[in-house]
Amino acid sequence: MKRTISLTINGKTYTDEVEPRLLLIHYLREVAGLTGPHIGCETSICGACTVLVGGKTVKSCTMFAVQADGRELTTIEGVAAADGKLDPVQEAFWNEHGLQCGFCTPGMVLSVKHLLAANPNPTDQEIRHGLDGNLCRCTGYQHIVNAVKAAAAGKGGV
Amino acid sequence: MIPQPFDYYAPATLREALAMIASGEHKILAGGMSLVPLMKLRLALPEHVVDLGRIPELNYIAESGGVLRIGAMSTHHDIESSAAVRAHCPLLAEAAGHIGDAQVRNMGTIGGSIAHADPSADYPAALLALETKIRIVSANSDRTIDAAEFFVDAFTTALEPGEIVLELQAPVEDQGEGYCYEKVPHPASGFAVVGVAVRVKKAGGKIAMARIGITGMGPRPFRDSMAEKMLESGTEIGQATQSIGQGEEANSDLYASGDYRRHLARVHAARALRTALTRAS
Amino acid sequence: MATTVSKPDLLVGKSIRRREDPRLLTGTAIYLDDIKMPGMHHACIVRSPHGAARIKSINTKPALDRPGVAAVFTGADIASLGAVPCAASLPGLRVPHHHLLAQDRVYYQGHPVAVVVATDRYLAADAADAVEVEYEPLPAVTDPEKAIAAGAPAVHPEWADNIAFTFHQEGGDTAQAFRDAEVIVKQRITSQRLIPVALETRGVVADWRPGEKSLTLFSSTQIPHLMRSLVAGILGMPENLLRVITPEVGGGFGSKLNVYAEEALMAFIAKRINKPVKWVESRRENFQATIHGRGHVDYFELAAKRDGTMLGLKLKLIADLGAYHQLLTPAIPTLSVLMMPGLYRFKNVTADIVGVFTNCVPTDAYRGAGRPEATHGIERMVDMLARELNMDPVELRLKNFVGNDEFPFPTATGLSYDSGNYAAPLKQALAQAGYPELRTEQAQARKEGRLMGIGIATYGEICALGPSAALPAGGWESATVKIEPSGKVTVMTGASPHGQGEETTFAQMAADALGVGIDDVLVVHGDTAVVQYGIGTFGSRGTAVGGAALFYALEELKAKVRKFGAMMLDTDSVTLSGGACVDEKTGKSISFAEVAAAAYHAKKLPPNTEPGLVSTHFWEPPNFTFPFGAHLVVTEVDRETGNIEIKRYIAVDDCGKIINPLLVAGQVHGGVAQGLGQALWEQAVYDDTGQLLTGELTDYAIPKAHFMPWIESSHTCTPSPVNPMGVKGVGEAGTIGCSPAVVNSVVDALAPLGVRHIDMPLTPEKIWKMIAQGGQA
């Protein structure tokens, strides 16, 4: 039995009929057409699907779309300004080479935004533990740590 | 990796929820951190799912009369960051901060976690060390039991069909108590290979009270009363922790054998106790 | 017409932030699963749950009866199509026919048995569950040494001994070297099976266009052109009617240097159902059905004089190939043999490979591909020899390194090391670490009962793969440079990258060569209908071979631009600089755009010159390149738990000239992470029945952020004479240098207990048992 859900993603309201079993990640990617969040596993480990729900990071592959009914979401598509100006975290990732293949990056950027919102001046260890829910197979994380520090220091902008 | 179809219900009140699940044929969705992956892998195939996520009356943290009450739908992040928990049961806040990762802590709930009773979950060690009580309700019952009675076996609790966890009741830790949660996380899953939660009180340079809860080592979490008594009667930490887990069944898997888990429980109990003592006054 | 142009700074050698990043950072990049087409169907593959079984029956009807299902295909439907290709050839190689779907038997868990196609991925998954397959489980064998023991179950019934091939190579006179030896060190050393875990799993979209009888295949691959040739071959369709497009690729590490059954299957299905079809691998499928890496059991013997002079090396290599040969499966262990002498001068080596079938998914190239195993072996052996001789491992290495005056150095395995200064990175690492002080600190730690270790590995690797003689489908690479009529520059590279950053580094090269701004250059790749034939990105070859092709294409095009510039400026000496052609004598200049327009408008042409500004160069490298380096790792082992802490990680790598230091650092860090993964955590484990026990990311541990130490990365620079830029390649260096340095460090920490060797991964329980048993585990 399908249910109607209505939610706000990146400031825009979406109303759709969905099967209860539809995972939020599939709703975002296939119904809402937001393919920035990715799928890298099915066991809630990799974090490539990370989005903000109510301002907090969640793995959208481990949540049903019906659970997001009425909530406010931000995906990577909603992080840069409307005029295309990158968010300081995105700028910092760019400057510090915090990404290679880019597949983990949308989730990583949202986790970093969440991390810095709660802890504006994290230590290296706080950054590393704060990103435990986001796997990257390319960078060895060092440039990601640099990017987080740069963003925290207000060096995101060019 | 797609779940099978199911009917979904999202009751707005506890009363409504309890009426729905009275038949015992419904699977309860709390934070979903364990249930959703199991459904995706088709290891769980519920036909009816009741989502408790829209019941505000299950989401609270409040202290009154020396007891900290935590609603079942409080997330790990709520607990980790709650001023009340940090002030009154800092051990629980510390354990919550070790669970999974930030995303899991934002979604996962204490009620869902304990009802799932994963033998490698973090909370049970702290709940046992804190001598927590668990209030369980159904459409026609309301009972409160000790955490020690709640955890029966791996993935098995004292919950009867139609019952849910309503709240956790933890006695407020005394001022001056020391506490510590030490964990060896599995490198892949992040679950506890072994987790040890301890509380200590000092009096006259000696340990006046010790509580030790252990998770991950065996199929169910346990309190080690013998080690507690030895510590309270003046046995030094190294010796008192030598017998931890004796007589308890230990789990083996690819990453760690039962013997190693038992050994880790002893080593980390000693370390947790030493840290707790430095925090005690 | 301007009269003065200041020469801009060159971009090559600078840390330029990547031009591919904005799309990746904003979620607008298009990966395989982001592709949507009208009428697109979804495929879900039914796979064997058994490691070995006979298929007694398949009933597809329950699946066909389900909603949205368009078709179900089984082995019978594809029996007449070609096989999954193996490009490697060795004398006497046994090649099982690798059908796209299992026929009467399955040979590994994850073996594809049927494909269900439905209108939606949820319906396809439901229907796949409804396919009824009756299996008769058979005995399986998953350990390569057990597989070649008497009485083992035969993976393929036609070859009872499970031996796919044997391979012998020798150089010099090993027998004499061992007779002359005063010390012989022997050790069995394993390099465990690893799972590559590109964060994006594999995926394919196939789109059949009946009117044109053409097919477009989107695939997350490292090798679009080889994919086109090989899939066309499997399907028996004209290659020029098949177009392969690689969208954004979310990591490969060798696992996408392959042609899998699914590419040909989706092409076949799209044609059969006359609709586009998409298949995206789940992570579980990725673990079960995408190639694994490593899987070597090596028996080494090293012969030396008491003064430390190394004389000869013997290796018996038992390679776990899995159930089939994928594209390069049998060739990977031969790369180990090539690099087994490491950086050392000795000339006597003997190697025997036994390639073994097991009931596991095939192994193939994974970051390093044969070289990490070889390096791990020789670097462990050198440390063991140092211990035996009571020599400092640094001294032993320095004594045996190929000398700076010996290049090009012919190795006993038939290679010619291009250039080197092998002591330089080692000495730099030692200086950075404060080696003598570290040893003093270690002595003090040991007095206190602490287990501190200092581990060194010096590695050499074979990169820039490679001369065509060494690669089955050619080892050259191609580049096309087009200057458009407006003066904008388009570079097309055959070396399709997947995260390495060639859109930036190749633009740096083109901008420098043509004297234009980097923003005027676009680098295009990964579409066989647009880009000239190429080989791909793997084996640290993107820059060293693909970049060299670009270098020559740019040289050719520059010559033509100069001709136009000279004509227009009426001079005979023109340079390209600052977006203009400049008359060197007068300083007069004409803009690049004006020259480009003139070349296309063609109102007037220089003598013997055709209109247009396009050049294509296919470059055949004369040799491999041989990067090298030294990694130094300080560890401390927790005596009570066996837990290993990396206190310092120093990597000094020599990859020749560097085009973009920021990107090179990224390659080193990522490479070290994968090496550390092997050293400490990662291990694909099958049980005796062929069940993959590490079947998900909840069981198989790849490094998380907090697992990683800070990597102190620096470089020495010994240019390669093999290519005009002097580059060597860096994609695999970190992985190769890391694992022996870490293991050497931990063995050094445990040396007071008598520990001589530990096989990877160095899990805490393994170490704890060794400590508990006084080093005897």
Short mmCIF file of N, CA, C and O in Angstrom, two decimals, chain B residues 1-5 41-43 185-190 253-261 263-264 267-268 271 274, chain C residues 121-122 125-126 129 282 284 638 640-642 681 685 693-694 696-702 704 707 763-765 768-769:
data_model
loop_
_atom_site.label_atom_id
_atom_site.label_comp_id
_atom_site.label_asym_id
_atom_site.label_seq_id
_atom_site.Cartn_x
_atom_site.Cartn_y
_atom_site.Cartn_z
N MET B 1 20.14 -4.64 -3.11
CA MET B 1 19.79 -4.98 -1.73
C MET B 1 18.55 -4.21 -1.32
O MET B 1 18.61 -3.06 -0.90
N ILE B 2 17.44 -4.87 -1.54
CA ILE B 2 16.13 -4.21 -1.49
C ILE B 2 15.26 -4.96 -0.49
O ILE B 2 15.14 -6.18 -0.57
N PRO B 3 14.62 -4.25 0.45
CA PRO B 3 13.73 -4.95 1.40
C PRO B 3 12.51 -5.51 0.68
O PRO B 3 12.12 -5.02 -0.38
N GLN B 4 11.91 -6.52 1.29
CA GLN B 4 10.64 -7.02 0.77
C GLN B 4 9.53 -6.03 1.13
O GLN B 4 9.66 -5.27 2.08
N PRO B 5 8.43 -6.07 0.39
CA PRO B 5 7.32 -5.14 0.70
C PRO B 5 6.77 -5.40 2.10
O PRO B 5 6.81 -6.53 2.60
N LEU B 41 19.09 -6.86 3.53
CA LEU B 41 19.75 -8.13 3.22
C LEU B 41 18.74 -9.29 3.19
O LEU B 41 19.11 -10.43 2.95
N ARG B 42 17.48 -8.96 3.45
CA ARG B 42 16.38 -9.93 3.49
C ARG B 42 16.64 -11.02 4.54
O ARG B 42 16.23 -12.17 4.38
N LEU B 43 17.30 -10.60 5.60
CA LEU B 43 17.45 -11.49 6.76
C LEU B 43 16.31 -11.24 7.73
O LEU B 43 16.03 -12.06 8.59
N PRO B 185 36.81 -1.70 19.53
CA PRO B 185 35.85 -1.80 18.43
C PRO B 185 36.32 -2.78 17.35
O PRO B 185 37.51 -2.91 17.10
N HIS B 186 35.36 -3.48 16.75
CA HIS B 186 35.70 -4.29 15.58
C HIS B 186 36.11 -3.32 14.47
O HIS B 186 35.42 -2.32 14.24
N PRO B 187 37.22 -3.61 13.79
CA PRO B 187 37.71 -2.61 12.83
C PRO B 187 36.75 -2.38 11.65
O PRO B 187 36.79 -1.31 11.04
N ALA B 188 35.92 -3.34 11.34
CA ALA B 188 35.00 -3.15 10.22
C ALA B 188 33.66 -2.61 10.70
O ALA B 188 33.21 -1.56 10.25
N SER B 189 33.03 -3.32 11.60
CA SER B 189 31.66 -2.96 11.97
C SER B 189 31.60 -1.85 13.01
O SER B 189 30.59 -1.16 13.12
N GLY B 190 32.66 -1.68 13.77
CA GLY B 190 32.64 -0.70 14.85
C GLY B 190 31.96 -1.20 16.11
O GLY B 190 31.95 -0.52 17.13
N ASP B 253 34.74 -15.33 16.76
CA ASP B 253 34.45 -15.06 15.35
C ASP B 253 35.77 -14.92 14.61
O ASP B 253 36.85 -15.17 15.18
N LEU B 254 35.69 -14.52 13.34
CA LEU B 254 36.90 -14.41 12.53
C LEU B 254 37.92 -13.47 13.16
O LEU B 254 39.12 -13.68 13.02
N TYR B 255 37.43 -12.44 13.82
CA TYR B 255 38.35 -11.41 14.29
C TYR B 255 38.96 -11.74 15.65
O TYR B 255 40.12 -11.41 15.91
N ALA B 256 38.18 -12.36 16.52
CA ALA B 256 38.68 -12.58 17.87
C ALA B 256 38.09 -13.86 18.46
O ALA B 256 36.87 -14.06 18.42
N SER B 257 38.95 -14.68 19.02
CA SER B 257 38.49 -15.91 19.64
C SER B 257 37.89 -15.61 21.01
O SER B 257 38.08 -14.53 21.58
N GLY B 258 37.21 -16.59 21.55
CA GLY B 258 36.64 -16.45 22.89
C GLY B 258 37.72 -16.19 23.93
O GLY B 258 37.54 -15.35 24.82
N ASP B 259 38.82 -16.89 23.82
CA ASP B 259 39.90 -16.71 24.80
C ASP B 259 40.44 -15.28 24.76
O ASP B 259 40.73 -14.68 25.79
N TYR B 260 40.60 -14.79 23.55
CA TYR B 260 41.14 -13.44 23.40
C TYR B 260 40.14 -12.42 23.94
O TYR B 260 40.51 -11.47 24.63
N ARG B 261 38.86 -12.64 23.63
CA ARG B 261 37.83 -11.73 24.14
C ARG B 261 37.86 -11.69 25.67
O ARG B 261 37.77 -10.65 26.29
N HIS B 263 40.33 -12.39 27.59
CA HIS B 263 41.55 -11.69 27.99
C HIS B 263 41.37 -10.17 27.85
O HIS B 263 41.74 -9.41 28.75
N LEU B 264 40.78 -9.75 26.74
CA LEU B 264 40.57 -8.31 26.54
C LEU B 264 39.65 -7.74 27.61
O LEU B 264 39.84 -6.61 28.08
N VAL B 267 41.85 -7.17 30.62
CA VAL B 267 42.79 -6.06 30.44
C VAL B 267 42.04 -4.73 30.47
O VAL B 267 42.45 -3.77 31.15
N HIS B 268 40.94 -4.68 29.75
CA HIS B 268 40.25 -3.39 29.64
C HIS B 268 39.46 -3.07 30.90
O HIS B 268 39.24 -1.89 31.19
N ARG B 271 42.04 -1.43 32.96
CA ARG B 271 42.32 -0.08 32.47
C ARG B 271 41.17 0.86 32.79
O ARG B 271 41.39 2.02 33.17
N ARG B 274 41.25 1.82 36.41
CA ARG B 274 42.31 2.79 36.73
C ARG B 274 41.90 4.19 36.28
O ARG B 274 42.09 5.17 36.99
N ARG C 121 14.12 -1.64 -10.23
CA ARG C 121 15.13 -2.46 -9.54
C ARG C 121 14.53 -3.20 -8.36
O ARG C 121 15.02 -4.27 -7.99
N TYR C 122 13.46 -2.67 -7.77
CA TYR C 122 12.83 -3.37 -6.66
C TYR C 122 12.13 -4.64 -7.17
O TYR C 122 12.21 -5.70 -6.56
N ALA C 125 14.66 -7.28 -8.01
CA ALA C 125 15.18 -7.96 -6.83
C ALA C 125 14.17 -8.98 -6.31
O ALA C 125 14.53 -10.10 -5.94
N ASP C 126 12.88 -8.60 -6.31
CA ASP C 126 11.85 -9.54 -5.86
C ASP C 126 11.83 -10.78 -6.75
O ASP C 126 11.73 -11.91 -6.27
N ASP C 129 14.64 -13.30 -6.34
CA ASP C 129 14.42 -14.19 -5.20
C ASP C 129 13.49 -15.34 -5.56
O ASP C 129 13.49 -16.38 -4.88
N SER C 282 25.66 -4.80 -6.11
CA SER C 282 25.58 -4.50 -4.68
C SER C 282 26.98 -4.70 -4.08
O SER C 282 27.85 -5.28 -4.72
N ARG C 284 27.68 -6.66 -1.66
CA ARG C 284 27.89 -8.09 -1.45
C ARG C 284 28.33 -8.75 -2.76
O ARG C 284 29.26 -9.57 -2.76
N ASP C 638 51.29 -3.00 22.01
CA ASP C 638 50.74 -3.09 23.36
C ASP C 638 50.93 -4.52 23.85
O ASP C 638 50.34 -5.46 23.32
N GLU C 640 49.99 -6.08 26.38
CA GLU C 640 48.84 -6.77 26.97
C GLU C 640 47.80 -7.21 25.93
O GLU C 640 47.14 -8.22 26.11
N THR C 641 47.63 -6.41 24.89
CA THR C 641 46.53 -6.70 23.95
C THR C 641 47.01 -7.09 22.56
O THR C 641 46.23 -7.57 21.74
N GLY C 642 48.28 -6.86 22.26
CA GLY C 642 48.78 -7.12 20.91
C GLY C 642 48.43 -6.02 19.92
O GLY C 642 48.71 -6.13 18.73
N TRP C 681 44.74 -5.04 8.64
CA TRP C 681 43.32 -5.37 8.84
C TRP C 681 42.70 -6.27 7.78
O TRP C 681 41.83 -7.09 8.07
N VAL C 685 38.38 -13.96 3.57
CA VAL C 685 38.44 -15.31 4.14
C VAL C 685 37.30 -16.16 3.58
O VAL C 685 36.12 -15.79 3.71
N LEU C 693 33.50 -15.60 4.04
CA LEU C 693 33.08 -15.21 5.39
C LEU C 693 33.16 -13.71 5.60
O LEU C 693 32.44 -13.15 6.42
N THR C 694 34.03 -13.06 4.86
CA THR C 694 34.12 -11.60 4.93
C THR C 694 33.30 -11.03 3.78
O THR C 694 33.84 -10.53 2.81
N GLU C 696 30.81 -8.66 3.66
CA GLU C 696 30.27 -7.30 3.65
C GLU C 696 31.29 -6.37 4.32
O GLU C 696 32.23 -6.84 4.97
N LEU C 697 31.05 -5.08 4.22
CA LEU C 697 31.94 -4.12 4.88
C LEU C 697 31.82 -4.15 6.40
O LEU C 697 32.59 -3.51 7.10
N THR C 698 30.86 -4.92 6.92
CA THR C 698 30.79 -5.11 8.36
C THR C 698 31.80 -6.16 8.85
O THR C 698 32.05 -6.28 10.04
N ASP C 699 32.36 -6.94 7.90
CA ASP C 699 33.31 -7.99 8.26
C ASP C 699 34.71 -7.72 7.72
O ASP C 699 35.70 -8.18 8.29
N TYR C 700 34.77 -7.06 6.57
CA TYR C 700 36.05 -6.80 5.91
C TYR C 700 36.42 -5.35 6.19
O TYR C 700 35.72 -4.42 5.78
N ALA C 701 37.51 -5.16 6.92
CA ALA C 701 37.84 -3.82 7.42
C ALA C 701 38.78 -3.09 6.49
O ALA C 701 39.93 -3.48 6.32
N ILE C 702 38.27 -2.04 5.85
CA ILE C 702 39.19 -1.13 5.16
C ILE C 702 39.44 0.05 6.09
O ILE C 702 38.64 0.32 6.98
N LYS C 704 39.54 3.25 8.19
CA LYS C 704 38.73 4.43 8.46
C LYS C 704 39.69 5.58 8.79
O LYS C 704 40.88 5.35 9.01
N PHE C 707 42.04 5.25 11.71
CA PHE C 707 43.06 4.19 11.67
C PHE C 707 44.39 4.72 11.13
O PHE C 707 45.43 4.09 11.32
N THR C 763 46.83 -8.90 12.99
CA THR C 763 45.70 -8.63 13.87
C THR C 763 46.15 -8.71 15.32
O THR C 763 47.07 -9.47 15.66
N PRO C 764 45.51 -7.94 16.19
CA PRO C 764 45.95 -7.90 17.59
C PRO C 764 46.00 -9.30 18.22
O PRO C 764 46.94 -9.59 18.96
N GLU C 765 45.01 -10.14 17.92
CA GLU C 765 45.02 -11.46 18.57
C GLU C 765 46.26 -12.27 18.15
O GLU C 765 46.87 -12.96 18.96
N TRP C 768 49.11 -10.87 20.06
CA TRP C 768 48.96 -11.21 21.49
C TRP C 768 49.39 -12.66 21.74
O TRP C 768 50.09 -12.96 22.70
N LYS C 769 48.96 -13.55 20.84
CA LYS C 769 49.34 -14.96 21.02
C LYS C 769 50.86 -15.11 20.93
O LYS C 769 51.45 -15.89 21.69
#
